[in-house]
Amino acid sequence: MYEHLATFLGGPPNPYHFNLYSTWAKHGWGMIITGNVQVSDRHLSLGRDMVVPRCISKETLEPWKELANCIHGEKNKAKSKSNNAIGTLAIMQLNHAGRQSSNFLGGRAPFVSPLAPSAIRVGSTSKEPSLISEAVHRILFQTPRSMTEDDIDQVVDEFVKGAKLAEEAGFDGIQLHMAHGYLLAQFVSAKANKRTDSYSTSTPENALRLLRHIVLSIRAAVKRENFVLGIKFNTSDYSSSDENESKRMHEQEDIALGHICDIARWGNVDFIEISGGDYENPEFMISSKARSSRQAFFAHFSSRVMAVLHNFDAQDQSASSSHSKSNSKPLILLTGGLRTPEHIYTALASDHAHLLGFGRMSLLCPGLPTVLRQIEASDVGVGRYINPTTPSDMTPLHSLPEPDLTLSFTQQWPWSWLWTLIPKIKLVGAGVGMAWYIAAARVWATTRRSANENEDLKRQQMKENEAASDLYRMGPLEALVWMWIWTRAPELQQSPGLFMGLFLFALGVPVSFFGLYTLYNSFTLI
């Protein structure tokens, strides 16, 4: 879940992150994975990423320690001591954007190319190109520079430094972001990787070479024996650009399944998260209503993985890795589209995954674990919620549906007719949904934490329900504006003068264009 709360062009965690993660920590989630933490400050995604510091020192470690403490929570620590429970695991998600690092927000100087396996620009392999879509992708993304082996070694070192940061800051582990079209996913993608060397996609060993190098290097560098290492895995990255949908989905499933089996044989990965989508086909950004068919595919794929791993011969796991911490099989984490207790319990009962992940649902209902515990402890019990005859309005989460992100004026004639003539760009359309949830994250991030740690649980839940209800008053255009024009941004809190300058600049641009347009029309009339 991308928070978009750091300073502009990246930085360490700040009080906004602390507030957001403390809100979740109060409810005892089993594991909390941060939004992507970029290992390179020259390869950001949307400009407000948390970034691994160039130098790890006592001073630069402090905000990361604070974030780990917020995720663990004092209550969780107390519970861990008294009941011998593990408490909430704090996992830092490490990422490198690769070719998906944009021109203007990526942290590089203008016209400096990002790194990627091959020099293939985002959008250049799109199956449904249009002039507007092509123009948008050309403006946002530059043709990347194909990485040399020295570049690859540097990226490995950057991921290792990120893992060391997590260890020293008190996190319980890290997750390598190998999904959504970012750098690690690009190396296994036939549409992004056209290399012919040992990092090509010609064989599974070559395709996974970079990932395995990073995993082994992290295991060698990290001293803590129980340090968790997970991977966010993307089935969509296995498709090429010229296949039909049915063939593409079956082929990518087989290749991805083979890669997961290979990773399982390494014996040093603790969990694998199943996800999907990239910036060319951004399924991970859109609402669960629109991606229901894809979510069904992920559930089917994860259940197939579960079946394979269940029959996986432990003796077949590779013992060749000198840094293998155990011979255990990785747990499978399924994320996305789980919006009701019925979905949640059915997914577990059907053996679709060992673990279930919640991104957007955690913003609509930060107290979801508390709600589910109350259901289990109630007289109604779990059975009623997985009974198909149960009325949907009996679900406590029924009042928190997906937000309506349609533009109301497009439903009325003649705008509805005009709207059908405008080419639709998947990245832009998906960005509206992402903007709404980023704005929702900022609501929780700017909500003051209660000073009373012993505040009644029902009172806390009432406050959170009221705040969640307020979210639905926010429309898609308001969310887009708030995402990009954030008056409470951390850098503006430190320098109010900077805010005034940016405000005047933002105001001046449209005024200038309007003036030039008016001047042009006046000359035309003459």
mmCIF file of N, CA, C and O in Angstrom, residues 26 75 450-460:
data_model
loop_
_atom_site.group_PDB
_atom_site.id
_atom_site.type_symbol
_atom_site.label_atom_id
_atom_site.label_comp_id
_atom_site.label_asym_id
_atom_site.label_seq_id
_atom_site.Cartn_x
_atom_site.Cartn_y
_atom_site.Cartn_z
ATOM 1 N N LYS A 26 -2.915 -0.393 16.601
ATOM 2 C CA LYS A 26 -3.826 -0.515 17.740
ATOM 3 C C LYS A 26 -4.678 -1.773 17.674
ATOM 4 O O LYS A 26 -5.167 -2.247 18.698
ATOM 5 N N LYS A 75 1.257 -1.777 23.071
ATOM 6 C CA LYS A 75 0.318 -2.812 23.505
ATOM 7 C C LYS A 75 0.768 -4.184 23.023
ATOM 8 O O LYS A 75 0.681 -5.176 23.740
ATOM 9 N N SER A 450 -4.945 9.314 20.029
ATOM 10 C CA SER A 450 -5.453 9.550 21.378
ATOM 11 C C SER A 450 -4.313 9.433 22.383
ATOM 12 O O SER A 450 -3.482 8.519 22.311
ATOM 13 N N ALA A 451 -4.270 10.379 23.307
ATOM 14 C CA ALA A 451 -3.238 10.338 24.348
ATOM 15 C C ALA A 451 -3.539 9.270 25.384
ATOM 16 O O ALA A 451 -2.669 8.862 26.149
ATOM 17 N N ASN A 452 -4.781 8.802 25.407
ATOM 18 C CA ASN A 452 -5.209 7.797 26.383
ATOM 19 C C ASN A 452 -5.065 6.402 25.782
ATOM 20 O O ASN A 452 -5.892 5.977 24.981
ATOM 21 N N GLU A 453 -4.011 5.697 26.163
ATOM 22 C CA GLU A 453 -3.766 4.362 25.618
ATOM 23 C C GLU A 453 -4.833 3.363 26.058
ATOM 24 O O GLU A 453 -5.028 2.324 25.438
ATOM 25 N N ASN A 454 -5.533 3.675 27.171
ATOM 26 C CA ASN A 454 -6.538 2.754 27.701
ATOM 27 C C ASN A 454 -7.952 3.154 27.280
ATOM 28 O O ASN A 454 -8.925 2.746 27.909
ATOM 29 N N GLU A 455 -8.052 3.982 26.241
ATOM 30 C CA GLU A 455 -9.362 4.414 25.782
ATOM 31 C C GLU A 455 -10.213 3.200 25.408
ATOM 32 O O GLU A 455 -9.724 2.231 24.830
ATOM 33 N N ASP A 456 -11.491 3.273 25.746
ATOM 34 C CA ASP A 456 -12.407 2.174 25.482
ATOM 35 C C ASP A 456 -12.375 1.774 24.012
ATOM 36 O O ASP A 456 -12.408 2.618 23.120
ATOM 37 N N LEU A 457 -12.295 0.447 23.757
ATOM 38 C CA LEU A 457 -12.177 -0.056 22.389
ATOM 39 C C LEU A 457 -13.371 0.355 21.538
ATOM 40 O O LEU A 457 -13.217 0.708 20.367
ATOM 41 N N LYS A 458 -14.572 0.313 22.125
ATOM 42 C CA LYS A 458 -15.756 0.691 21.371
ATOM 43 C C LYS A 458 -15.711 2.169 20.987
ATOM 44 O O LYS A 458 -16.122 2.548 19.896
ATOM 45 N N ARG A 459 -15.173 2.987 21.893
ATOM 46 C CA ARG A 459 -15.068 4.416 21.603
ATOM 47 C C ARG A 459 -14.082 4.665 20.452
ATOM 48 O O ARG A 459 -14.326 5.468 19.565
ATOM 49 N N GLN A 460 -12.965 3.936 20.484
ATOM 50 C CA GLN A 460 -11.995 4.033 19.381
ATOM 51 C C GLN A 460 -12.642 3.641 18.067
ATOM 52 O O GLN A 460 -12.464 4.298 17.039
#
